[in-house]
């Protein structure tokens, strides 16, 4: 795995905007990297593919273990939603996607799971569409990319269609979030291509009649895909109505995903699969035997409130508003480092199968919402 440079296309911004990608820069600084890329080998692509599929199976085992043993106290989940989580798990409520974040140490070949964005992962549009068009622009000849995201989404929506409640699948995100809206509209477009009837609504505009949830036209919401975190939803004013909803609206992702999008899953995976080659040691209490570790709030998002320790001394930290919910302690991983920065690999699972990767790069060793997106190709 290595960085390769390109002579930049001077019209790269307008080229991206032409395919509907409007947030390629953040305050004048490119978020999308157009003039260099990661080149990975087929062997590295196979390693990621196999690890992603195996970790997904392990995660499903872990959900079953948590529910059977009632381990909810680790997750800072409001008690009222627990029955809903159990019901959606027992009923096999469908899940569409998730993204594992990996640290990859090219010198040792170690691929380690940092966490699992199981509920509201973004950067899907960049991964599935933007980097594919980037490859076609710079490498019009036959060059591979680890990327079957678009086809996999359409297939997954098609497989889901017979199990959806009602005739319309609503799609929802918060207002005034361009990145979320772009990802949501991409997901909705793939659902339309799979033959589903869809409707866009903002989370802010969902109504409650006292019996069921309705959209702005007063139409009952039977099935809804929401790009909005469960841990926020259950703390909203309308959150308690989720369990009073006579419709038993089908939410995608389902509420059992709350157990996987929470960093409390990390120590449980380590307990169930100790010393697994793709896991980092993780604990609920600060471990005496680990000298180098990371302290993470269980609900932290975008790299907020992370503390990094080396020889038990804090060497780096980020700010934010998380931490009251509790922490986990995870062994410090070796991140891949180039002159351009530190990188992690995002590996997508869609419809139960690994199907694409993304690279995020940071100046510092913690990935945040400011971290750059770097495209890739596979070297044969």
mmCIF file of C-alpha atoms in Angstrom:
data_model
loop_
_atom_site.group_PDB
_atom_site.id
_atom_site.type_symbol
_atom_site.label_atom_id
_atom_site.label_comp_id
_atom_site.label_asym_id
_atom_site.label_seq_id
_atom_site.Cartn_x
_atom_site.Cartn_y
_atom_site.Cartn_z
ATOM 1 C CA UNK A 1 0.000 0.000 0.000
ATOM 2 C CA UNK A 2 1.516 3.292 -1.039
ATOM 3 C CA UNK A 3 0.734 6.845 -2.100
ATOM 4 C CA UNK A 4 1.077 7.776 -5.771
ATOM 5 C CA UNK A 5 0.924 11.354 -7.079
ATOM 6 C CA UNK A 6 -0.897 12.716 -10.141
ATOM 7 C CA UNK A 7 -0.793 15.933 -12.114
ATOM 8 C CA UNK A 8 -4.013 17.531 -10.908
ATOM 9 C CA UNK A 9 -6.893 18.181 -13.281
ATOM 10 C CA UNK A 10 -7.294 22.014 -13.131
ATOM 11 C CA UNK A 11 -11.074 21.660 -13.445
ATOM 12 C CA UNK A 12 -11.359 19.016 -10.698
ATOM 13 C CA UNK A 13 -13.884 21.030 -8.658
ATOM 14 C CA UNK A 14 -16.339 21.530 -11.521
ATOM 15 C CA UNK A 15 -15.857 17.885 -12.551
ATOM 16 C CA UNK A 16 -16.968 16.788 -9.060
ATOM 17 C CA UNK A 17 -19.830 19.279 -8.886
ATOM 18 C CA UNK A 18 -21.132 17.933 -12.216
ATOM 19 C CA UNK A 19 -21.822 14.572 -10.522
ATOM 20 C CA UNK A 20 -23.566 16.213 -7.551
ATOM 21 C CA UNK A 21 -20.647 16.370 -5.147
ATOM 22 C CA UNK A 22 -20.899 19.788 -3.513
ATOM 23 C CA UNK A 23 -18.796 19.420 -0.328
ATOM 24 C CA UNK A 24 -15.409 18.579 -1.871
ATOM 25 C CA UNK A 25 -13.811 21.381 0.180
ATOM 26 C CA UNK A 26 -14.196 22.560 3.779
ATOM 27 C CA UNK A 27 -13.677 26.297 4.206
ATOM 28 C CA UNK A 28 -11.393 26.465 1.182
ATOM 29 C CA UNK A 29 -9.365 23.380 2.188
ATOM 30 C CA UNK A 30 -9.914 20.320 -0.019
ATOM 31 C CA UNK A 31 -11.709 17.479 1.768
ATOM 32 C CA UNK A 32 -11.551 15.427 -1.416
ATOM 33 C CA UNK A 33 -7.980 14.671 -2.587
ATOM 34 C CA UNK A 34 -7.787 14.606 -6.388
ATOM 35 C CA UNK A 35 -4.032 14.697 -7.077
ATOM 36 C CA UNK A 36 -2.779 11.638 -5.178
ATOM 37 C CA UNK A 37 -4.176 8.246 -4.330
ATOM 38 C CA UNK A 38 -3.517 4.966 -2.554
ATOM 39 C CA UNK A 39 -2.390 2.009 -4.627
ATOM 40 C CA UNK A 40 -3.103 -1.317 -2.945
ATOM 41 C CA UNK A 41 -2.308 -4.862 -4.043
ATOM 42 C CA UNK A 42 -4.868 -7.577 -4.833
ATOM 43 C CA UNK A 43 -3.580 -9.425 -1.767
ATOM 44 C CA UNK A 44 -4.327 -6.410 0.474
ATOM 45 C CA UNK A 45 -7.808 -6.086 -1.073
ATOM 46 C CA UNK A 46 -8.454 -9.795 -0.330
ATOM 47 C CA UNK A 47 -7.259 -9.348 3.258
ATOM 48 C CA UNK A 48 -9.714 -6.472 3.816
ATOM 49 C CA UNK A 49 -12.558 -8.353 2.108
ATOM 50 C CA UNK A 50 -12.139 -11.463 4.252
ATOM 51 C CA UNK A 51 -11.620 -9.545 7.519
ATOM 52 C CA UNK A 52 -14.741 -7.427 6.896
ATOM 53 C CA UNK A 53 -16.970 -10.440 6.266
ATOM 54 C CA UNK A 54 -15.569 -12.286 9.281
ATOM 55 C CA UNK A 55 -15.951 -9.277 11.601
ATOM 56 C CA UNK A 56 -19.548 -8.809 10.448
ATOM 57 C CA UNK A 57 -20.330 -12.423 11.475
ATOM 58 C CA UNK A 58 -18.566 -11.841 14.797
ATOM 59 C CA UNK A 59 -20.609 -8.672 15.368
ATOM 60 C CA UNK A 60 -23.868 -10.556 14.818
ATOM 61 C CA UNK A 61 -22.732 -13.170 17.355
ATOM 62 C CA UNK A 62 -21.936 -10.354 19.781
ATOM 63 C CA UNK A 63 -25.427 -8.810 19.428
ATOM 64 C CA UNK A 64 -26.975 -12.176 20.235
ATOM 65 C CA UNK A 65 -24.662 -12.536 23.254
ATOM 66 C CA UNK A 66 -25.509 -9.031 24.568
ATOM 67 C CA UNK A 67 -29.262 -9.607 24.241
ATOM 68 C CA UNK A 68 -29.181 -13.095 25.820
ATOM 69 C CA UNK A 69 -27.084 -11.846 28.739
ATOM 70 C CA UNK A 70 -28.847 -8.455 29.118
ATOM 71 C CA UNK A 71 -25.583 -6.480 28.995
ATOM 72 C CA UNK A 72 -27.312 -3.169 28.234
ATOM 73 C CA UNK A 73 -25.791 -1.389 31.256
ATOM 74 C CA UNK A 74 -22.529 -1.078 29.308
ATOM 75 C CA UNK A 75 -24.204 0.835 26.473
ATOM 76 C CA UNK A 76 -25.841 3.850 28.151
ATOM 77 C CA UNK A 77 -29.125 2.949 26.422
ATOM 78 C CA UNK A 78 -32.407 4.295 27.898
ATOM 79 C CA UNK A 79 -34.339 1.359 29.404
ATOM 80 C CA UNK A 80 -37.531 2.176 27.470
ATOM 81 C CA UNK A 81 -35.990 1.196 24.118
ATOM 82 C CA UNK A 82 -34.566 -2.188 25.209
ATOM 83 C CA UNK A 83 -37.680 -4.208 24.334
ATOM 84 C CA UNK A 84 -37.698 -2.535 20.894
ATOM 85 C CA UNK A 85 -34.067 -3.570 20.343
ATOM 86 C CA UNK A 86 -34.879 -7.153 21.341
ATOM 87 C CA UNK A 87 -37.981 -7.274 19.144
ATOM 88 C CA UNK A 88 -36.176 -5.981 16.051
ATOM 89 C CA UNK A 89 -33.387 -8.520 16.613
ATOM 90 C CA UNK A 90 -35.769 -11.450 17.108
ATOM 91 C CA UNK A 91 -37.781 -10.411 14.032
ATOM 92 C CA UNK A 92 -34.639 -10.164 11.865
ATOM 93 C CA UNK A 93 -35.363 -6.501 11.129
ATOM 94 C CA UNK A 94 -33.247 -5.806 8.061
ATOM 95 C CA UNK A 95 -30.041 -3.823 7.999
ATOM 96 C CA UNK A 96 -28.586 -2.318 4.806
ATOM 97 C CA UNK A 97 -25.068 -1.191 5.573
ATOM 98 C CA UNK A 98 -22.190 -0.380 7.891
ATOM 99 C CA UNK A 99 -18.550 0.696 7.727
ATOM 100 C CA UNK A 100 -15.663 -0.821 9.648
ATOM 101 C CA UNK A 101 -12.696 1.471 10.250
ATOM 102 C CA UNK A 102 -9.343 -0.291 10.100
ATOM 103 C CA UNK A 103 -5.759 0.531 10.973
ATOM 104 C CA UNK A 104 -3.390 -1.149 8.526
ATOM 105 C CA UNK A 105 0.281 -1.687 9.255
ATOM 106 C CA UNK A 106 1.815 -2.453 5.848
ATOM 107 C CA UNK A 107 5.143 -3.554 7.360
ATOM 108 C CA UNK A 108 3.556 -6.345 9.447
ATOM 109 C CA UNK A 109 0.426 -6.887 7.350
ATOM 110 C CA UNK A 110 -1.728 -6.391 10.479
ATOM 111 C CA UNK A 111 -5.271 -5.148 9.823
ATOM 112 C CA UNK A 112 -6.990 -4.053 13.048
ATOM 113 C CA UNK A 113 -10.578 -2.906 13.599
ATOM 114 C CA UNK A 114 -10.701 0.519 15.267
ATOM 115 C CA UNK A 115 -14.505 0.687 15.410
ATOM 116 C CA UNK A 116 -17.712 -0.060 13.505
ATOM 117 C CA UNK A 117 -19.912 2.730 12.146
ATOM 118 C CA UNK A 118 -22.989 0.527 12.116
ATOM 119 C CA UNK A 119 -25.867 3.000 12.252
ATOM 120 C CA UNK A 120 -25.179 6.194 10.277
ATOM 121 C CA UNK A 121 -21.916 5.832 8.348
ATOM 122 C CA UNK A 122 -21.303 8.601 5.811
ATOM 123 C CA UNK A 123 -18.782 9.020 2.947
ATOM 124 C CA UNK A 124 -20.818 6.440 1.021
ATOM 125 C CA UNK A 125 -21.337 8.750 -1.968
ATOM 126 C CA UNK A 126 -17.615 9.544 -2.155
ATOM 127 C CA UNK A 127 -16.773 5.853 -1.959
ATOM 128 C CA UNK A 128 -19.392 4.448 -4.315
ATOM 129 C CA UNK A 129 -19.627 7.210 -6.925
ATOM 130 C CA UNK A 130 -17.017 9.989 -6.683
ATOM 131 C CA UNK A 131 -13.926 7.791 -6.499
ATOM 132 C CA UNK A 132 -15.310 5.590 -9.294
ATOM 133 C CA UNK A 133 -15.633 8.637 -11.603
ATOM 134 C CA UNK A 134 -12.191 9.783 -10.432
ATOM 135 C CA UNK A 135 -10.754 6.422 -11.572
ATOM 136 C CA UNK A 136 -12.500 6.667 -14.940
ATOM 137 C CA UNK A 137 -11.076 10.178 -15.404
ATOM 138 C CA UNK A 138 -7.428 9.467 -14.538
ATOM 139 C CA UNK A 139 -7.294 5.752 -15.421
ATOM 140 C CA UNK A 140 -9.603 5.235 -18.394
ATOM 141 C CA UNK A 141 -7.781 1.984 -19.194
ATOM 142 C CA UNK A 142 -8.652 -1.205 -17.311
ATOM 143 C CA UNK A 143 -7.769 -0.465 -13.693
ATOM 144 C CA UNK A 144 -9.444 -2.086 -10.721
ATOM 145 C CA UNK A 145 -10.902 -0.510 -7.624
ATOM 146 C CA UNK A 146 -12.272 -2.266 -4.542
ATOM 147 C CA UNK A 147 -15.720 -0.882 -5.171
ATOM 148 C CA UNK A 148 -18.979 -2.668 -5.983
ATOM 149 C CA UNK A 149 -20.960 -0.429 -3.630
ATOM 150 C CA UNK A 150 -23.436 0.888 -6.192
ATOM 151 C CA UNK A 151 -24.462 -2.551 -7.479
ATOM 152 C CA UNK A 152 -24.568 -3.980 -3.969
ATOM 153 C CA UNK A 153 -26.899 -1.224 -2.751
ATOM 154 C CA UNK A 154 -29.332 -1.763 -5.627
ATOM 155 C CA UNK A 155 -29.276 -5.538 -5.035
ATOM 156 C CA UNK A 156 -29.810 -5.078 -1.295
ATOM 157 C CA UNK A 157 -32.803 -2.758 -1.698
ATOM 158 C CA UNK A 158 -34.245 -5.251 -4.193
ATOM 159 C CA UNK A 159 -33.886 -8.107 -1.703
ATOM 160 C CA UNK A 160 -35.408 -5.951 1.040
ATOM 161 C CA UNK A 161 -38.444 -4.884 -1.004
ATOM 162 C CA UNK A 162 -40.720 -7.875 -0.161
ATOM 163 C CA UNK A 163 -40.100 -7.346 3.579
ATOM 164 C CA UNK A 164 -40.898 -3.636 3.741
ATOM 165 C CA UNK A 165 -44.079 -2.450 5.433
ATOM 166 C CA UNK A 166 -46.358 -0.325 3.263
ATOM 167 C CA UNK A 167 -45.834 0.838 -0.327
ATOM 168 C CA UNK A 168 -43.485 3.752 0.338
ATOM 169 C CA UNK A 169 -40.031 3.835 1.911
ATOM 170 C CA UNK A 170 -39.439 7.259 3.459
ATOM 171 C CA UNK A 171 -35.878 8.624 3.602
ATOM 172 C CA UNK A 172 -34.980 11.074 6.364
ATOM 173 C CA UNK A 173 -32.074 13.184 7.605
ATOM 174 C CA UNK A 174 -31.769 16.447 9.543
ATOM 175 C CA UNK A 175 -32.272 19.766 7.755
ATOM 176 C CA UNK A 176 -29.324 21.853 6.532
ATOM 177 C CA UNK A 177 -26.799 19.000 6.486
ATOM 178 C CA UNK A 178 -25.437 18.936 2.933
ATOM 179 C CA UNK A 179 -23.217 15.894 3.503
ATOM 180 C CA UNK A 180 -26.045 13.882 5.084
ATOM 181 C CA UNK A 181 -28.516 14.951 2.404
ATOM 182 C CA UNK A 182 -26.074 13.990 -0.395
ATOM 183 C CA UNK A 183 -25.520 10.549 1.147
ATOM 184 C CA UNK A 184 -29.262 10.134 1.768
ATOM 185 C CA UNK A 185 -30.230 11.113 -1.771
ATOM 186 C CA UNK A 186 -27.640 8.699 -3.117
ATOM 187 C CA UNK A 187 -29.122 5.881 -1.031
ATOM 188 C CA UNK A 188 -32.619 6.895 -2.135
ATOM 189 C CA UNK A 189 -31.531 6.893 -5.785
ATOM 190 C CA UNK A 190 -30.253 3.308 -5.460
ATOM 191 C CA UNK A 191 -33.569 2.298 -3.824
ATOM 192 C CA UNK A 192 -35.481 3.866 -6.747
ATOM 193 C CA UNK A 193 -33.257 1.940 -9.178
ATOM 194 C CA UNK A 194 -34.236 -1.223 -7.273
ATOM 195 C CA UNK A 195 -37.910 -0.446 -7.972
ATOM 196 C CA UNK A 196 -38.952 1.015 -4.595
ATOM 197 C CA UNK A 197 -41.381 3.900 -4.154
ATOM 198 C CA UNK A 198 -39.639 6.531 -2.016
ATOM 199 C CA UNK A 199 -40.316 9.864 -0.374
ATOM 200 C CA UNK A 200 -37.919 12.376 1.209
ATOM 201 C CA UNK A 201 -38.710 13.888 4.605
ATOM 202 C CA UNK A 202 -36.595 15.753 7.143
ATOM 203 C CA UNK A 203 -36.363 14.292 10.643
ATOM 204 C CA UNK A 204 -37.472 17.726 11.896
ATOM 205 C CA UNK A 205 -40.761 17.408 9.961
ATOM 206 C CA UNK A 206 -41.870 13.952 11.133
ATOM 207 C CA UNK A 207 -45.201 14.306 12.911
ATOM 208 C CA UNK A 208 -46.806 12.270 15.699
ATOM 209 C CA UNK A 209 -50.601 11.823 15.768
ATOM 210 C CA UNK A 210 -50.776 10.108 19.153
ATOM 211 C CA UNK A 211 -51.034 6.779 17.324
ATOM 212 C CA UNK A 212 -48.423 6.811 14.580
ATOM 213 C CA UNK A 213 -45.716 8.816 12.780
ATOM 214 C CA UNK A 214 -46.753 10.837 9.727
ATOM 215 C CA UNK A 215 -45.039 12.852 7.008
ATOM 216 C CA UNK A 216 -45.825 16.472 6.090
ATOM 217 C CA UNK A 217 -48.784 15.343 3.939
ATOM 218 C CA UNK A 218 -50.195 13.435 6.917
ATOM 219 C CA UNK A 219 -49.394 10.084 5.317
ATOM 220 C CA UNK A 220 -48.581 7.336 7.807
ATOM 221 C CA UNK A 221 -44.886 6.354 7.866
ATOM 222 C CA UNK A 222 -44.667 2.572 7.730
ATOM 223 C CA UNK A 223 -41.049 2.089 6.627
ATOM 224 C CA UNK A 224 -38.301 4.686 6.914
ATOM 225 C CA UNK A 225 -34.569 4.829 6.295
ATOM 226 C CA UNK A 226 -33.040 7.429 8.622
ATOM 227 C CA UNK A 227 -29.581 8.953 8.425
ATOM 228 C CA UNK A 228 -29.839 10.079 12.023
ATOM 229 C CA UNK A 229 -28.267 8.288 15.008
ATOM 230 C CA UNK A 230 -30.402 6.083 17.215
ATOM 231 C CA UNK A 231 -28.713 7.444 20.337
ATOM 232 C CA UNK A 232 -29.965 10.919 19.379
ATOM 233 C CA UNK A 233 -33.439 9.704 18.399
ATOM 234 C CA UNK A 234 -34.109 8.002 21.739
ATOM 235 C CA UNK A 235 -33.251 11.242 23.544
ATOM 236 C CA UNK A 236 -35.477 13.451 21.379
ATOM 237 C CA UNK A 237 -38.906 14.464 22.591
ATOM 238 C CA UNK A 238 -40.535 12.131 20.054
ATOM 239 C CA UNK A 239 -38.157 9.262 20.932
ATOM 240 C CA UNK A 240 -40.498 7.705 23.490
ATOM 241 C CA UNK A 241 -43.218 7.462 20.836
ATOM 242 C CA UNK A 242 -41.150 4.880 18.932
ATOM 243 C CA UNK A 243 -42.383 2.252 21.403
ATOM 244 C CA UNK A 244 -45.986 3.619 21.449
ATOM 245 C CA UNK A 245 -46.284 3.575 17.662
ATOM 246 C CA UNK A 246 -49.299 1.409 16.745
ATOM 247 C CA UNK A 247 -47.855 0.976 13.245
ATOM 248 C CA UNK A 248 -44.633 -0.464 14.606
ATOM 249 C CA UNK A 249 -42.838 1.529 11.923
ATOM 250 C CA UNK A 250 -39.920 -0.294 10.324
ATOM 251 C CA UNK A 251 -36.804 1.804 10.924
ATOM 252 C CA UNK A 252 -33.707 1.206 8.832
ATOM 253 C CA UNK A 253 -31.144 0.878 10.252
ATOM 254 C CA UNK A 254 -33.022 -1.127 12.961
ATOM 255 C CA UNK A 255 -32.641 -0.358 16.661
ATOM 256 C CA UNK A 256 -30.504 -3.478 17.300
ATOM 257 C CA UNK A 257 -27.773 -1.619 15.405
ATOM 258 C CA UNK A 258 -27.466 0.608 18.518
ATOM 259 C CA UNK A 259 -25.428 -2.192 20.061
ATOM 260 C CA UNK A 260 -22.920 -2.219 17.203
ATOM 261 C CA UNK A 261 -22.550 1.526 16.628
ATOM 262 C CA UNK A 262 -21.604 1.944 20.298
ATOM 263 C CA UNK A 263 -17.924 1.566 21.275
ATOM 264 C CA UNK A 264 -18.989 -0.664 24.188
ATOM 265 C CA UNK A 265 -19.093 -3.387 21.522
ATOM 266 C CA UNK A 266 -15.261 -3.327 21.386
ATOM 267 C CA UNK A 267 -14.544 -4.909 24.819
ATOM 268 C CA UNK A 268 -17.359 -7.409 24.243
ATOM 269 C CA UNK A 269 -15.858 -8.516 20.926
ATOM 270 C CA UNK A 270 -12.469 -8.857 22.647
ATOM 271 C CA UNK A 271 -14.060 -10.938 25.414
ATOM 272 C CA UNK A 272 -15.792 -13.220 22.880
ATOM 273 C CA UNK A 273 -12.885 -13.464 20.433
ATOM 274 C CA UNK A 274 -9.717 -12.864 22.483
ATOM 275 C CA UNK A 275 -6.524 -12.329 20.463
ATOM 276 C CA UNK A 276 -8.392 -12.410 17.146
ATOM 277 C CA UNK A 277 -5.937 -11.128 14.495
ATOM 278 C CA UNK A 278 -8.271 -8.312 13.382
ATOM 279 C CA UNK A 279 -9.160 -7.049 16.870
ATOM 280 C CA UNK A 280 -7.343 -4.690 19.216
ATOM 281 C CA UNK A 281 -7.432 -5.480 22.933
ATOM 282 C CA UNK A 282 -10.294 -3.467 24.494
ATOM 283 C CA UNK A 283 -11.633 -3.076 28.051
ATOM 284 C CA UNK A 284 -14.233 -1.214 30.105
ATOM 285 C CA UNK A 285 -11.653 -0.314 32.777
ATOM 286 C CA UNK A 286 -8.193 1.135 32.264
ATOM 287 C CA UNK A 287 -5.938 -1.900 31.871
ATOM 288 C CA UNK A 288 -2.773 -2.063 34.003
ATOM 289 C CA UNK A 289 -0.909 -4.187 31.465
ATOM 290 C CA UNK A 290 -1.413 -1.841 28.473
ATOM 291 C CA UNK A 291 1.150 0.951 28.241
ATOM 292 C CA UNK A 292 -0.077 2.379 24.937
ATOM 293 C CA UNK A 293 -3.824 2.796 24.575
ATOM 294 C CA UNK A 294 -6.659 5.080 23.486
ATOM 295 C CA UNK A 295 -9.501 6.198 25.759
ATOM 296 C CA UNK A 296 -12.760 6.607 23.811
ATOM 297 C CA UNK A 297 -16.216 7.764 24.960
ATOM 298 C CA UNK A 298 -18.673 5.035 23.957
ATOM 299 C CA UNK A 299 -20.886 7.442 21.968
ATOM 300 C CA UNK A 300 -18.169 9.720 20.560
ATOM 301 C CA UNK A 301 -18.573 10.726 16.910
ATOM 302 C CA UNK A 302 -16.092 12.152 14.377
ATOM 303 C CA UNK A 303 -13.099 11.536 16.669
ATOM 304 C CA UNK A 304 -14.342 13.809 19.488
ATOM 305 C CA UNK A 305 -13.031 13.526 23.086
ATOM 306 C CA UNK A 306 -10.431 10.878 22.244
ATOM 307 C CA UNK A 307 -7.322 10.604 24.449
ATOM 308 C CA UNK A 308 -4.195 8.818 23.246
ATOM 309 C CA UNK A 309 -1.706 7.422 25.771
ATOM 310 C CA UNK A 310 1.874 6.291 25.205
ATOM 311 C CA UNK A 311 3.788 4.796 28.132
ATOM 312 C CA UNK A 312 0.691 5.679 30.193
ATOM 313 C CA UNK A 313 1.231 9.389 29.399
ATOM 314 C CA UNK A 314 -1.387 11.289 27.402
ATOM 315 C CA UNK A 315 0.276 12.421 24.157
ATOM 316 C CA UNK A 316 -2.709 13.669 22.180
ATOM 317 C CA UNK A 317 -6.386 14.471 22.702
ATOM 318 C CA UNK A 318 -9.375 15.984 20.903
ATOM 319 C CA UNK A 319 -12.146 18.211 22.217
ATOM 320 C CA UNK A 320 -15.888 17.648 22.151
ATOM 321 C CA UNK A 321 -19.025 17.091 24.172
ATOM 322 C CA UNK A 322 -18.857 13.351 24.882
ATOM 323 C CA UNK A 323 -17.693 11.377 27.903
ATOM 324 C CA UNK A 324 -20.525 11.475 30.428
ATOM 325 C CA UNK A 325 -21.812 8.218 28.971
ATOM 326 C CA UNK A 326 -18.646 6.313 29.905
ATOM 327 C CA UNK A 327 -15.468 5.152 28.153
ATOM 328 C CA UNK A 328 -13.699 2.159 26.712
ATOM 329 C CA UNK A 329 -9.945 1.599 26.566
ATOM 330 C CA UNK A 330 -8.476 0.199 23.385
ATOM 331 C CA UNK A 331 -4.946 -0.887 22.582
ATOM 332 C CA UNK A 332 -3.109 1.767 20.531
ATOM 333 C CA UNK A 333 -2.927 0.737 16.867
ATOM 334 C CA UNK A 334 -0.138 1.383 14.379
ATOM 335 C CA UNK A 335 -1.632 3.673 11.734
ATOM 336 C CA UNK A 336 -0.291 3.752 8.203
ATOM 337 C CA UNK A 337 1.737 6.934 7.750
ATOM 338 C CA UNK A 338 2.900 8.729 4.607
ATOM 339 C CA UNK A 339 4.408 12.197 4.109
ATOM 340 C CA UNK A 340 0.848 13.418 3.510
ATOM 341 C CA UNK A 341 -0.465 12.130 6.866
ATOM 342 C CA UNK A 342 -1.940 9.228 8.839
ATOM 343 C CA UNK A 343 -4.576 7.103 7.147
ATOM 344 C CA UNK A 344 -7.285 4.622 8.068
ATOM 345 C CA UNK A 345 -9.302 2.331 5.798
ATOM 346 C CA UNK A 346 -13.100 2.417 5.811
ATOM 347 C CA UNK A 347 -14.477 -0.961 4.713
ATOM 348 C CA UNK A 348 -18.149 -1.191 3.740
ATOM 349 C CA UNK A 349 -20.475 -4.088 4.407
ATOM 350 C CA UNK A 350 -23.675 -3.880 2.339
ATOM 351 C CA UNK A 351 -26.246 -6.652 2.191
ATOM 352 C CA UNK A 352 -24.079 -8.951 4.349
ATOM 353 C CA UNK A 353 -21.018 -8.643 2.097
ATOM 354 C CA UNK A 354 -17.818 -6.599 1.996
ATOM 355 C CA UNK A 355 -18.001 -4.464 -1.140
ATOM 356 C CA UNK A 356 -15.781 -1.375 -1.095
ATOM 357 C CA UNK A 357 -13.217 0.716 0.716
ATOM 358 C CA UNK A 358 -12.391 4.339 1.384
ATOM 359 C CA UNK A 359 -9.253 5.998 2.751
ATOM 360 C CA UNK A 360 -9.421 8.886 5.223
ATOM 361 C CA UNK A 361 -6.265 10.819 5.968
ATOM 362 C CA UNK A 362 -5.393 13.200 8.809
ATOM 363 C CA UNK A 363 -2.449 15.365 9.820
ATOM 364 C CA UNK A 364 -2.819 13.968 13.342
ATOM 365 C CA UNK A 365 -3.318 10.317 14.412
ATOM 366 C CA UNK A 366 -7.055 10.702 15.158
ATOM 367 C CA UNK A 367 -9.591 10.748 12.323
ATOM 368 C CA UNK A 368 -12.109 13.606 12.601
ATOM 369 C CA UNK A 369 -14.741 15.239 10.385
ATOM 370 C CA UNK A 370 -11.880 17.317 8.908
ATOM 371 C CA UNK A 371 -9.993 14.231 7.669
ATOM 372 C CA UNK A 372 -9.411 14.088 3.916
ATOM 373 C CA UNK A 373 -10.888 11.495 1.554
ATOM 374 C CA UNK A 374 -8.254 9.830 -0.659
ATOM 375 C CA UNK A 375 -9.277 7.625 -3.621
ATOM 376 C CA UNK A 376 -7.566 4.317 -4.452
ATOM 377 C CA UNK A 377 -6.869 1.759 -7.158
ATOM 378 C CA UNK A 378 -5.794 -1.904 -7.025
ATOM 379 C CA UNK A 379 -2.417 -2.789 -8.471
ATOM 380 C CA UNK A 380 -2.249 -6.221 -10.145
#
